Structures are given as C-alpha cells and as structure tokens.
MMTF fields as JSON, N, C-alpha, C and O atoms, coordinates in Angstrom:
{
  "mmtfVersion": "1.0.0",
  "mmtfProducer": "UNKNOWN",
  "numBonds": 575,
  "numAtoms": 576,
  "numGroups": 144,
  "numChains": 1,
  "numModels": 1,
  "chainsPerModel": [1],
  "groupsPerChain": [144],
  "chainIdList": ["A"],
  "bondAtomList": [4, 2, 8, 6, 12, 10, 16, 14, 20, 18, 24, 22, 28, 26, 32, 30, 36, 34, 40, 38, 44, 42, 48, 46, 52, 50, 56, 54, 60, 58, 64, 62, 68, 66, 72, 70, 76, 74, 80, 78, 84, 82, 88, 86, 92, 90, 96, 94, 100, 98, 104, 102, 108, 106, 112, 110, 116, 114, 120, 118, 124, 122, 128, 126, 132, 130, 136, 134, 140, 138, 144, 142, 148, 146, 152, 150, 156, 154, 160, 158, 164, 162, 168, 166, 172, 170, 176, 174, 180, 178, 184, 182, 188, 186, 192, 190, 196, 194, 200, 198, 204, 202, 208, 206, 212, 210, 216, 214, 220, 218, 224, 222, 228, 226, 232, 230, 236, 234, 240, 238, 244, 242, 248, 246, 252, 250, 256, 254, 260, 258, 264, 262, 268, 266, 272, 270, 276, 274, 280, 278, 284, 282, 288, 286, 292, 290, 296, 294, 300, 298, 304, 302, 308, 306, 312, 310, 316, 314, 320, 318, 324, 322, 328, 326, 332, 330, 336, 334, 340, 338, 344, 342, 348, 346, 352, 350, 356, 354, 360, 358, 364, 362, 368, 366, 372, 370, 376, 374, 380, 378, 384, 382, 388, 386, 392, 390, 396, 394, 400, 398, 404, 402, 408, 406, 412, 410, 416, 414, 420, 418, 424, 422, 428, 426, 432, 430, 436, 434, 440, 438, 444, 442, 448, 446, 452, 450, 456, 454, 460, 458, 464, 462, 468, 466, 472, 470, 476, 474, 480, 478, 484, 482, 488, 486, 492, 490, 496, 494, 500, 498, 504, 502, 508, 506, 512, 510, 516, 514, 520, 518, 524, 522, 528, 526, 532, 530, 536, 534, 540, 538, 544, 542, 548, 546, 552, 550, 556, 554, 560, 558, 564, 562, 568, 566, 572, 570],
  "bondOrderList": [1, 1, 1, 1, 1, 1, 1, 1, 1, 1, 1, 1, 1, 1, 1, 1, 1, 1, 1, 1, 1, 1, 1, 1, 1, 1, 1, 1, 1, 1, 1, 1, 1, 1, 1, 1, 1, 1, 1, 1, 1, 1, 1, 1, 1, 1, 1, 1, 1, 1, 1, 1, 1, 1, 1, 1, 1, 1, 1, 1, 1, 1, 1, 1, 1, 1, 1, 1, 1, 1, 1, 1, 1, 1, 1, 1, 1, 1, 1, 1, 1, 1, 1, 1, 1, 1, 1, 1, 1, 1, 1, 1, 1, 1, 1, 1, 1, 1, 1, 1, 1, 1, 1, 1, 1, 1, 1, 1, 1, 1, 1, 1, 1, 1, 1, 1, 1, 1, 1, 1, 1, 1, 1, 1, 1, 1, 1, 1, 1, 1, 1, 1, 1, 1, 1, 1, 1, 1, 1, 1, 1, 1, 1],
  "groupList": [{"groupName": "UNK", "atomNameList": ["N", "CA", "C", "O"], "elementList": ["N", "C", "C", "O"], "formalChargeList": [0, 0, 0, 0], "bondAtomList": [1, 0, 2, 1, 3, 2], "bondOrderList": [1, 1, 2], "singleLetterCode": "X", "chemCompType": "L-PEPTIDE LINKING"}],
  "groupTypeList": [0, 0, 0, 0, 0, 0, 0, 0, 0, 0, 0, 0, 0, 0, 0, 0, 0, 0, 0, 0, 0, 0, 0, 0, 0, 0, 0, 0, 0, 0, 0, 0, 0, 0, 0, 0, 0, 0, 0, 0, 0, 0, 0, 0, 0, 0, 0, 0, 0, 0, 0, 0, 0, 0, 0, 0, 0, 0, 0, 0, 0, 0, 0, 0, 0, 0, 0, 0, 0, 0, 0, 0, 0, 0, 0, 0, 0, 0, 0, 0, 0, 0, 0, 0, 0, 0, 0, 0, 0, 0, 0, 0, 0, 0, 0, 0, 0, 0, 0, 0, 0, 0, 0, 0, 0, 0, 0, 0, 0, 0, 0, 0, 0, 0, 0, 0, 0, 0, 0, 0, 0, 0, 0, 0, 0, 0, 0, 0, 0, 0, 0, 0, 0, 0, 0, 0, 0, 0, 0, 0, 0, 0, 0, 0],
  "groupIdList": [1, 2, 3, 4, 5, 6, 7, 8, 9, 10, 11, 12, 13, 14, 15, 16, 17, 18, 19, 20, 21, 22, 23, 24, 25, 26, 27, 28, 29, 30, 31, 32, 33, 34, 35, 36, 37, 38, 39, 40, 41, 42, 43, 44, 45, 46, 47, 48, 49, 50, 51, 52, 53, 54, 55, 56, 57, 58, 59, 60, 61, 62, 63, 64, 65, 66, 67, 68, 69, 70, 71, 72, 73, 74, 75, 76, 77, 78, 79, 80, 81, 82, 83, 84, 85, 86, 87, 88, 89, 90, 91, 92, 93, 94, 95, 96, 97, 98, 99, 100, 101, 102, 103, 104, 105, 106, 107, 108, 109, 110, 111, 112, 113, 114, 115, 116, 117, 118, 119, 120, 121, 122, 123, 124, 125, 126, 127, 128, 129, 130, 131, 132, 133, 134, 135, 136, 137, 138, 139, 140, 141, 142, 143, 144],
  "secStructList": [7, 3, 3, 3, 3, 3, 3, 7, 7, 7, 7, 6, 6, 6, 1, 7, 7, 6, 6, 1, 2, 2, 2, 2, 2, 2, 2, 2, 2, 2, 2, 2, 6, 6, 7, 5, 7, 7, 3, 3, 3, 7, 1, 1, 2, 2, 2, 2, 2, 2, 2, 2, 2, 6, 1, 7, 6, 6, 3, 3, 3, 3, 3, 3, 3, 7, 7, 4, 4, 4, 1, 7, 6, 6, 6, 2, 2, 2, 2, 2, 2, 2, 2, 2, 2, 7, 1, 1, 7, 3, 3, 3, 3, 3, 1, 1, 6, 6, 7, 7, 7, 1, 6, 6, 1, 7, 1, 6, 6, 7, 7, 1, 7, 3, 3, 3, 7, 6, 6, 7, 2, 2, 2, 2, 2, 2, 2, 2, 2, 2, 2, 2, 2, 2, 2, 2, 2, 2, 2, 2, 2, 2, 2, 7],
  "xCoordList": [9.562, 8.835, 9.938, 10.432, 9.934, 10.771, 10.224, 9.583, 10.444, 10.423, 12.174, 12.901, 12.204, 13.477, 13.397, 12.69, 14.348, 13.997, 15.232, 16.394, 14.844, 16.149, 16.427, 15.641, 17.466, 17.579, 18.162, 18.953, 18.303, 18.844, 20.04, 20.176, 20.72, 21.655, 21.492, 21.629, 21.332, 21.257, 22.625, 23.804, 22.022, 22.871, 23.351, 22.523, 24.454, 24.667, 23.961, 24.072, 23.517, 22.59, 21.24, 20.494, 20.954, 19.403, 19.207, 18.106, 20.332, 20.029, 19.902, 20.94, 18.828, 18.613, 19.734, 20.011, 20.309, 21.362, 20.274, 19.265, 20.855, 20.311, 20.661, 20.203, 21.49, 21.916, 21.378, 21.575, 20.282, 20.016, 18.801, 18.264, 18.735, 17.449, 15.999, 15.299, 15.79, 14.324, 14.545, 13.587, 15.815, 15.4, 15.349, 14.65, 16.358, 16.385, 14.63, 14.068, 13.865, 12.552, 11.7, 10.514, 11.88, 10.941, 11.739, 11.065, 12.764, 13.183, 12.666, 12.377, 12.534, 11.736, 10.485, 10.206, 9.432, 8.364, 7.927, 6.842, 8.902, 8.546, 8.976, 8.406, 9.892, 10.176, 9.001, 8.685, 8.268, 7.508, 6.068, 5.542, 5.784, 4.935, 5.227, 4.347, 6.627, 7.136, 7.507, 7.469, 8.017, 8.55, 10.018, 10.315, 10.784, 12.285, 12.605, 11.81, 13.424, 13.521, 15.142, 16.01, 15.105, 16.294, 16.549, 15.529, 17.913, 18.287, 19.008, 19.777, 19.225, 20.226, 20.416, 19.615, 21.489, 21.654, 22.621, 23.659, 22.055, 22.72, 23.593, 23.186, 24.577, 25.758, 25.502, 25.636, 25.03, 25.338, 23.949, 23.726, 23.298, 22.104, 22.279, 21.291, 23.688, 24.175, 23.668, 22.96, 24.168, 23.829, 22.483, 22.125, 21.686, 20.412, 19.676, 18.85, 20.189, 19.701, 19.624, 18.6, 21.16, 21.329, 20.513, 20.134, 20.247, 19.453, 17.822, 17.181, 17.397, 16.128, 16.262, 15.314, 17.459, 16.92, 17.154, 16.563, 17.771, 18.075, 17.668, 18.664, 16.858, 16.124, 16.452, 16.746, 16.408, 16.502, 15.55, 14.45, 15.725, 14.947, 13.596, 12.465, 14.023, 12.564, 11.642, 10.526, 12.081, 11.215, 10.202, 10.007, 9.47, 8.03, 7.032, 5.814, 8.148, 7.87, 8.559, 9.497, 8.871, 10.327, 9.487, 8.532, 10.221, 10.028, 11.226, 12.317, 11.035, 11.664, 11.938, 11.072, 12.964, 13.219, 14.095, 15.219, 13.883, 14.808, 14.106, 12.892, 14.48, 13.862, 14.349, 15.249, 13.383, 13.5, 14.266, 15.321, 13.858, 14.292, 15.729, 16.329, 16.27, 17.947, 18.556, 19.774, 18.013, 18.569, 18.894, 18.192, 20.82, 21.043, 20.694, 20.806, 20.26, 19.805, 20.111, 19.47, 21.285, 22.585, 21.39, 21.044, 21.009, 20.752, 19.245, 18.684, 18.582, 17.065, 16.331, 15.315, 17.13, 16.616, 16.748, 15.812, 18.484, 18.265, 17.39, 16.569, 17.507, 16.031, 14.65, 13.982, 14.166, 13.344, 12.953, 11.985, 13.645, 13.941, 13.59, 12.454, 14.348, 14.5, 13.071, 12.309, 12.684, 11.207, 10.471, 9.48, 10.647, 8.968, 9.283, 8.288, 10.557, 10.803, 10.729, 10.941, 10.415, 10.308, 8.967, 8.067, 9.011, 8.289, 7.461, 6.693, 7.626, 7.011, 6.878, 7.752, 5.77, 5.072, 6.214, 7.331, 5.894, 6.655, 6.028, 4.905, 6.345, 5.981, 6.766, 7.754, 6.604, 7.454, 7.606, 6.639, 8.997, 9.025, 9.772, 10.997, 9.252, 10.184, 9.987, 9.112, 10.618, 10.878, 10.934, 11.203, 10.497, 10.571, 8.765, 8.325, 8.436, 7.405, 7.495, 6.605, 8.259, 8.999, 9.487, 9.523, 10.062, 10.425, 9.624, 8.474, 10.093, 9.73, 9.804, 10.79, 8.419, 8.185, 9.166, 9.29, 9.741, 10.54, 9.466, 9.675, 8.18, 6.78, 6.668, 6.134, 6.847, 6.753, 7.599, 7.333, 8.349, 9.394, 9.006, 9.245, 8.213, 7.696, 6.368, 5.992, 5.726, 4.009, 3.255, 2.238, 3.828, 3.034, 3.08, 2.324, 3.981, 4.648, 4.35, 5.216, 3.298, 3.364, 3.299, 2.794, 3.743, 3.674, 2.849, 1.851, 2.519, 1.043, 0.71, -0.483, 1.572, 1.192, 2.48, 3.555, 2.338, 3.886, 3.384, 2.305, 4.612, 4.357, 5.221, 6.398, 4.859, 5.4, 4.8, 3.626, 6.22, 6.276, 7.61, 8.722, 7.266, 8.539, 8.985, 8.5, 10.268, 11.332, 11.316, 11.388, 11.25, 10.984, 10.931, 9.873, 11.976, 12.229, 11.662, 10.881, 12.26, 11.871, 9.997, 9.359, 9.55, 8.088, 7.61, 6.734, 7.959, 7.909, 7.976, 7.014, 9.176, 9.442, 8.791, 8.723, 8.207, 7.327, 5.623, 4.828, 5.391, 3.991, 4.231, 3.151, 5.358, 5.189, 5.148, 4.534, 6.142, 6.234, 4.73, 4.134, 4.116, 2.649, 2.022, 1.545, 2.046, 1.057, 1.502, 0.726, 2.742, 3.49, 3.17, 2.996, 3.093, 2.851, 1.643, 1.441, 0.479, -0.665, -1.102, -1.952, -0.499, -0.561, -0.279, -1.206, 1.022, 1.68, 0.591, 0.155, 0.09, -0.773, -2.122, -2.92, -2.506, -4.07, -3.917, -4.784, -2.689, -2.155, -1.88, -2.106, -1.325, -1.157, -2.771, -3.308, -3.29, -4.81, -5.72, -6.378, -5.6, -6.136, -5.763, -6.491, -4.523, -3.577, -4.28, -4.232, -4.781, -4.742, -5.955, -6.155],
  "yCoordList": [10.732, 8.834, 8.511, 9.141, 7.135, 6.563, 5.341, 4.825, 4.669, 3.257, 2.382, 2.472, 1.795, 1.302, -0.526, -1.508, -0.289, -1.643, -2.467, -2.097, -3.728, -4.246, -5.779, -6.726, -5.707, -7.036, -7.866, -7.376, -9.226, -10.082, -10.671, -10.042, -11.812, -12.118, -12.401, -13.624, -12.145, -12.722, -12.85, -12.56, -13.332, -13.455, -12.195, -11.739, -11.665, -10.46, -10.423, -9.227, -10.749, -10.715, -10.591, -9.996, -11.313, -10.826, -9.615, -9.207, -8.993, -7.952, -6.689, -6.428, -5.782, -4.5, -3.543, -3.551, -2.77, -1.499, -0.443, -0.071, 0.046, 1.081, 2.639, 3.771, 2.169, 3.342, 3.941, 4.983, 2.433, 2.416, 3.586, 3.94, 4.004, 5.123, 4.622, 5.355, 3.186, 2.653, 2.885, 3.112, 2.797, 2.869, 4.193, 4.645, 5.15, 6.642, 6.929, 7.576, 6.207, 6.724, 6.065, 6.192, 5.443, 4.934, 5.724, 5.993, 6.009, 6.99, 8.426, 9.108, 8.945, 9.938, 9.947, 10.904, 9.173, 9.007, 8.874, 9.2, 8.377, 8.357, 9.754, 10.166, 10.464, 11.839, 12.893, 13.769, 12.417, 13.474, 13.107, 13.946, 12.026, 11.455, 12.095, 11.991, 12.812, 13.073, 12.239, 12.294, 11.151, 9.543, 9.618, 9.744, 9.511, 8.82, 7.593, 6.838, 6.829, 5.985, 5.306, 5.342, 4.77, 4.057, 2.846, 2.173, 2.083, 0.998, 0.433, 1.299, -0.829, -1.426, -3.01, -3.915, -3.121, -4.248, -4.891, -4.367, -6.507, -7.103, -8.252, -8.665, -8.445, -9.354, -10.523, -11.49, -10.74, -12.129, -12.299, -11.274, -13.226, -13.891, -13.045, -12.752, -12.841, -12.5, -11.133, -10.65, -10.183, -8.728, -8.602, -7.989, -9.5, -9.332, -9.251, -8.401, -10.281, -10.31, -8.748, -8.12, -8.266, -6.894, -5.843, -4.918, -5.983, -4.94, -5.031, -4.026, -6.229, -6.045, -5.713, -5.102, -6.09, -5.78, -4.141, -3.59, -3.149, -2.099, -1.411, -1.042, -1.269, -1.063, 0.458, 0.882, 1.259, 2.81, 3.388, 2.836, 4.5, 5.106, 5.47, 5.305, 6.069, 6.722, 5.742, 6.097, 4.604, 3.609, 3.238, 2.434, 3.644, 3.245, 2.255, 2.098, 1.588, 0.171, -0.414, 0.341, -1.513, -1.847, -2.843, -3.596, -2.55, -3.822, -4.466, -3.91, -5.535, -6.85, -7.779, -8.644, -7.885, -8.956, -10.006, -9.884, -10.986, -12.297, -13.39, -13.191, -14.628, -15.463, -16.875, -17.715, -16.597, -17.534, -18.844, -19.053, -19.805, -20.838, -21.083, -22.154, -19.496, -19.808, -19.444, -19.286, -19.343, -18.947, -20.435, -21.377, -20.001, -21.436, -21.727, -21.009, -22.91, -23.042, -22.778, -23.104, -22.015, -21.89, -20.387, -20.228, -19.599, -18.294, -18.215, -17.127, -19.372, -19.155, -18.658, -18.001, -19.162, -18.676, -17.101, -16.511, -16.348, -14.815, -14.274, -13.476, -14.748, -14.121, -14.179, -13.152, -15.108, -15.377, -14.423, -13.665, -14.508, -13.338, -12.161, -11.741, -11.517, -9.679, -9.66, -8.74, -10.876, -10.438, -10.547, -9.816, -11.49, -11.468, -9.955, -9.3, -9.375, -8.486, -6.736, -5.628, -7.073, -5.763, -4.738, -5.271, -3.526, -2.802, -1.962, -1.072, -2.241, -1.776, -2.756, -3.523, -2.607, -3.653, -4.044, -3.528, -4.753, -5.193, -5.477, -5.87, -5.451, -5.671, -6.694, -6.529, -8.056, -8.786, -8.455, -8.056, -8.683, -8.716, -9.633, -9.688, -10.235, -11.27, -11.21, -10.513, -11.767, -11.746, -13.328, -13.713, -13.916, -15.353, -16.425, -16.583, -16.73, -17.101, -18.395, -18.568, -18.783, -19.862, -19.621, -20.526, -18.412, -17.686, -18.061, -18.296, -18.25, -18.75, -17.254, -16.534, -17.04, -15.713, -16.086, -17.13, -14.663, -14.814, -14.898, -15.713, -14.288, -14.346, -15.768, -16.099, -16.373, -17.701, -18.202, -19.173, -17.534, -17.802, -17.86, -18.565, -16.469, -15.798, -15.356, -14.388, -16.677, -16.417, -15.484, -14.951, -15.25, -14.097, -12.621, -11.774, -12.416, -11.185, -11.262, -10.911, -11.653, -11.762, -10.369, -9.384, -10.243, -9.345, -8.793, -9.425, -7.505, -6.958, -7.452, -7.429, -7.93, -8.578, -8.956, -8.4, -9.796, -10.253, -9.952, -10.26, -9.116, -8.592, -9.754, -9.849, -10.457, -11.197, -11.009, -11.121, -10.588, -10.243, -10.852, -10.354, -12.215, -13.206, -12.211, -11.587, -12.638, -12.021, -10.471, -10.061, -9.823, -8.247, -7.703, -7.359, -7.713, -7.242, -5.615, -5.3, -4.738, -3.147, -3.236, -2.787, -4.047, -4.101, -4.409, -3.668, -5.332, -6.107, -4.667, -4.277, -4.047, -3.12, -1.855, -1.079, -1.479, -0.401, -0.692, 0.183, -2.015, -2.37, -2.386, -2.248, -2.513, -2.493, -1.021, -0.495, -0.57, 1.319, 1.547, 1.569, 1.694, 2.025, 1.729, 2.635, 0.619, -0.21, 0.204, 0.393, 0.256, 1.193, 2.662, 3.117, 3.385, 4.639, 5.227, 6.424, 4.029, 4.072, 3.651, 4.288, 2.585, 2.331, 3.547, 4.108, 3.959, 5.12, 6.127, 6.585, 6.498, 7.619, 7.417, 8.353, 6.056, 5.632, 5.853, 6.391, 5.344, 5.345, 6.808, 7.108, 7.403, 8.916, 9.456, 9.539, 9.711, 10.129, 9.644, 10.433, 8.232, 7.528, 7.886, 7.857, 8.197, 8.326, 10.146, 10.65, 10.941, 12.249, 12.617, 13.778],
  "zCoordList": [14.289, 13.942, 12.533, 11.598, 13.076, 11.876, 11.729, 12.645, 10.404, 10.108, 9.578, 8.59, 10.538, 10.411, 9.54, 9.768, 8.668, 7.29, 7.915, 7.75, 8.717, 9.0, 7.918, 7.891, 7.264, 6.64, 7.062, 7.868, 6.995, 7.804, 6.467, 5.418, 6.743, 5.584, 4.055, 4.076, 3.009, 1.915, 0.933, 1.135, -0.048, -0.917, -1.781, -2.57, -1.717, -2.57, -3.741, -4.011, -4.345, -5.293, -5.249, -6.028, -4.1, -3.509, -2.869, -2.499, -2.724, -1.309, -2.151, -2.758, -2.356, -2.648, -2.023, -0.824, -2.914, -2.884, -2.372, -2.972, -0.777, -0.157, -0.956, -0.804, -1.678, -2.652, -3.882, -4.507, -4.056, -5.769, -5.274, -4.224, -7.045, -7.183, -6.327, -5.628, -6.605, -6.385, -4.649, -3.911, -4.21, -2.464, -2.176, -1.269, -3.208, -2.79, -2.759, -1.876, -4.076, -3.92, -2.941, -3.246, -1.933, -0.97, 0.246, 1.24, 0.234, 1.507, 1.326, 2.31, -0.098, -0.305, -0.036, 0.687, -0.352, -0.025, 1.462, 1.943, 2.03, 3.556, 4.112, 5.122, 3.547, 3.786, 3.709, 4.514, 2.079, 2.313, 3.493, 4.224, 3.414, 4.559, 6.13, 6.985, 6.455, 7.643, 8.603, 9.832, 7.526, 8.54, 7.893, 6.705, 8.932, 8.754, 8.253, 8.813, 7.398, 6.844, 6.802, 5.93, 7.979, 8.164, 7.854, 7.701, 7.64, 6.646, 7.573, 7.989, 8.277, 8.874, 8.31, 8.541, 7.625, 6.955, 7.82, 8.225, 8.172, 8.97, 7.739, 6.653, 8.28, 7.314, 7.797, 7.046, 9.292, 9.841, 11.108, 11.753, 11.345, 11.703, 13.62, 14.294, 14.069, 15.406, 15.297, 16.181, 13.733, 13.423, 14.051, 15.057, 13.01, 12.902, 14.649, 14.981, 15.518, 16.692, 17.294, 17.565, 17.434, 17.671, 17.223, 17.942, 16.058, 15.395, 16.072, 16.38, 16.202, 16.433, 18.005, 18.499, 18.93, 20.595, 20.363, 21.292, 19.509, 19.634, 18.119, 17.498, 17.691, 16.316, 16.143, 15.025, 17.2, 17.37, 18.248, 18.249, 19.097, 19.963, 19.296, 19.752, 17.963, 17.493, 16.755, 16.376, 16.572, 15.607, 15.876, 16.788, 15.282, 14.968, 14.426, 14.509, 13.777, 12.816, 12.48, 12.224, 12.219, 11.672, 10.324, 10.514, 8.882, 8.355, 8.225, 8.101, 8.253, 8.353, 7.548, 7.416, 6.909, 5.635, 5.932, 5.445, 6.59, 7.071, 6.633, 6.661, 6.183, 6.113, 7.081, 7.075, 7.721, 9.521, 9.083, 9.682, 8.067, 7.816, 7.477, 7.376, 7.281, 7.101, 8.403, 8.478, 9.125, 10.493, 11.301, 11.668, 11.388, 12.218, 13.663, 14.656, 13.53, 15.276, 16.064, 17.063, 16.195, 17.35, 17.878, 19.048, 16.892, 17.011, 16.894, 16.764, 16.941, 16.889, 18.43, 18.653, 19.155, 20.466, 21.027, 21.567, 20.732, 20.373, 19.747, 20.198, 18.397, 17.5, 17.998, 17.878, 18.483, 18.93, 20.105, 20.045, 20.994, 22.62, 22.021, 22.241, 21.285, 20.244, 19.84, 20.135, 19.046, 18.331, 19.357, 19.332, 20.664, 21.51, 22.15, 22.461, 22.361, 23.22, 22.42, 22.913, 21.307, 20.308, 21.033, 21.681, 20.845, 21.66, 20.54, 20.903, 19.317, 18.088, 16.872, 16.468, 16.427, 15.394, 14.194, 14.189, 13.465, 12.184, 11.334, 11.651, 9.906, 8.354, 8.433, 9.148, 7.751, 7.387, 5.713, 5.064, 5.088, 3.535, 2.615, 2.722, 1.871, 1.465, -0.237, -0.752, -0.76, -2.48, -3.377, -4.515, -2.057, -2.494, -1.787, -0.648, -2.682, -2.309, -0.729, 0.103, -0.764, 0.201, 1.122, 1.955, 1.445, 2.807, 3.583, 3.211, 5.135, 6.319, 7.059, 7.217, 7.457, 8.165, 9.75, 10.391, 9.953, 11.317, 12.127, 13.026, 12.193, 13.504, 13.545, 14.604, 13.095, 13.229, 14.623, 15.332, 14.729, 15.53, 17.539, 18.519, 17.127, 18.292, 17.658, 16.996, 18.228, 18.087, 18.786, 18.342, 20.054, 20.549, 20.194, 20.67, 19.369, 18.567, 17.119, 16.318, 16.751, 15.284, 14.322, 14.86, 13.036, 12.169, 11.96, 12.307, 11.382, 10.967, 9.729, 9.427, 8.885, 7.864, 7.089, 7.316, 6.29, 5.331, 4.028, 3.523, 3.436, 2.15, 1.337, 1.685, 0.514, -0.585, -1.885, -2.238, -2.759, -4.028, -4.473, -4.297, -5.187, -5.455, -6.979, -7.922, -6.344, -7.383, -7.614, -8.772, -6.844, -7.114, -5.326, -4.8, -4.748, -3.836, -3.534, -2.637, -4.5, -4.401, -4.019, -3.066, -5.286, -4.982, -3.807, -3.361, -3.169, -1.766, -0.777, -0.115, -0.824, 0.193, -0.013, 0.941, -1.35, -1.672, -1.173, -0.832, -1.243, -0.816, 0.474, 1.05, 1.449, 2.913, 3.525, 4.453, 2.526, 3.03, 2.912, 3.989, 1.98, 1.709, 3.128, 3.812, 3.467, 4.345, 6.023, 6.959, 6.029, 7.191, 7.378, 8.509, 6.333, 6.464, 6.495, 6.703, 6.198, 6.501, 7.942, 8.563, 8.422, 9.464, 10.372, 10.956, 10.492, 11.294, 11.434, 12.49, 9.824, 10.343, 10.554, 10.519, 10.81, 11.428, 13.132, 13.82, 13.617, 14.608, 15.646, 16.818, 14.565, 15.157, 15.249, 16.353, 14.362, 14.133, 15.538, 16.215, 15.793, 16.71, 18.278, 19.27, 18.161, 19.691, 19.65, 20.772, 18.729, 19.054, 19.506, 19.864]
}
C-alpha cells in the first residue's frame, strides 16, 4: 500500500525539499502506519501528465500539489484526461489560498479534499497525510 505525492512545477523557493527533516518525518509517519510514501517531483507540466497517468502500480492514494491556474493552455487537455482516468482518489495540497484546484479541470473526478495552509507547505503535507492515512485505514477496514 502506498501514497504517492506528485508535485507540479513550482518556483525553487516554493518547493519543499524531499530530503529535508520535515519530509523525512512525514515518510516515517507513513511507514509507522504500514504505508509507503513515494515522492514524484515534476519539473514540467508534461511530466505532471505522465506522473498522473502512471503514479505507480501500488498507489492507493495521491497527494497532488499543483496549481491548475499555472497550467499552460496547451497542456490542459492532457492533464484533464490524466486526472479523469485516475484509478485512485487524491487529495490536493496548496500553500497559497489563491491556488486553483486541479480537480476544477476534471469535475467528474474531484479530489477527496483540498488542504490549504497558506505559506506553510510542510503543514499542508502533514495535514493531507493525516487525512490520507485515516482514509486508507477506514477503506481497508470497510473492505475486510
């Protein structure tokens, strides 16, 4: 079982470092819950489309950090198609209150929830991970 974090293009100053101690603590929390936490950093929106199309065979949930408003118009269709075809639920994470949810591109496949913590990406990831772990735990219990 795994949660895959997919981050879209961000300014370097806005991008949390996957190797930071705060991000390592998130990984440790996931591991303690019996869930792998994988990180897919996309430097371009074309990469983002590819990551959404193939997030990983064992992915059961995505945490998606992308501002749909920044998506170039030429790539709206591929990202919309990839979101619409997702076979797993996703949670959106934003560190700006003005960010636009990617789920607005694919209304037929909305996110479970959108977590917005202005100015604090790590707190947003922490909250989204808590929600995601709870969701997976409840889904597993209901399936049993």
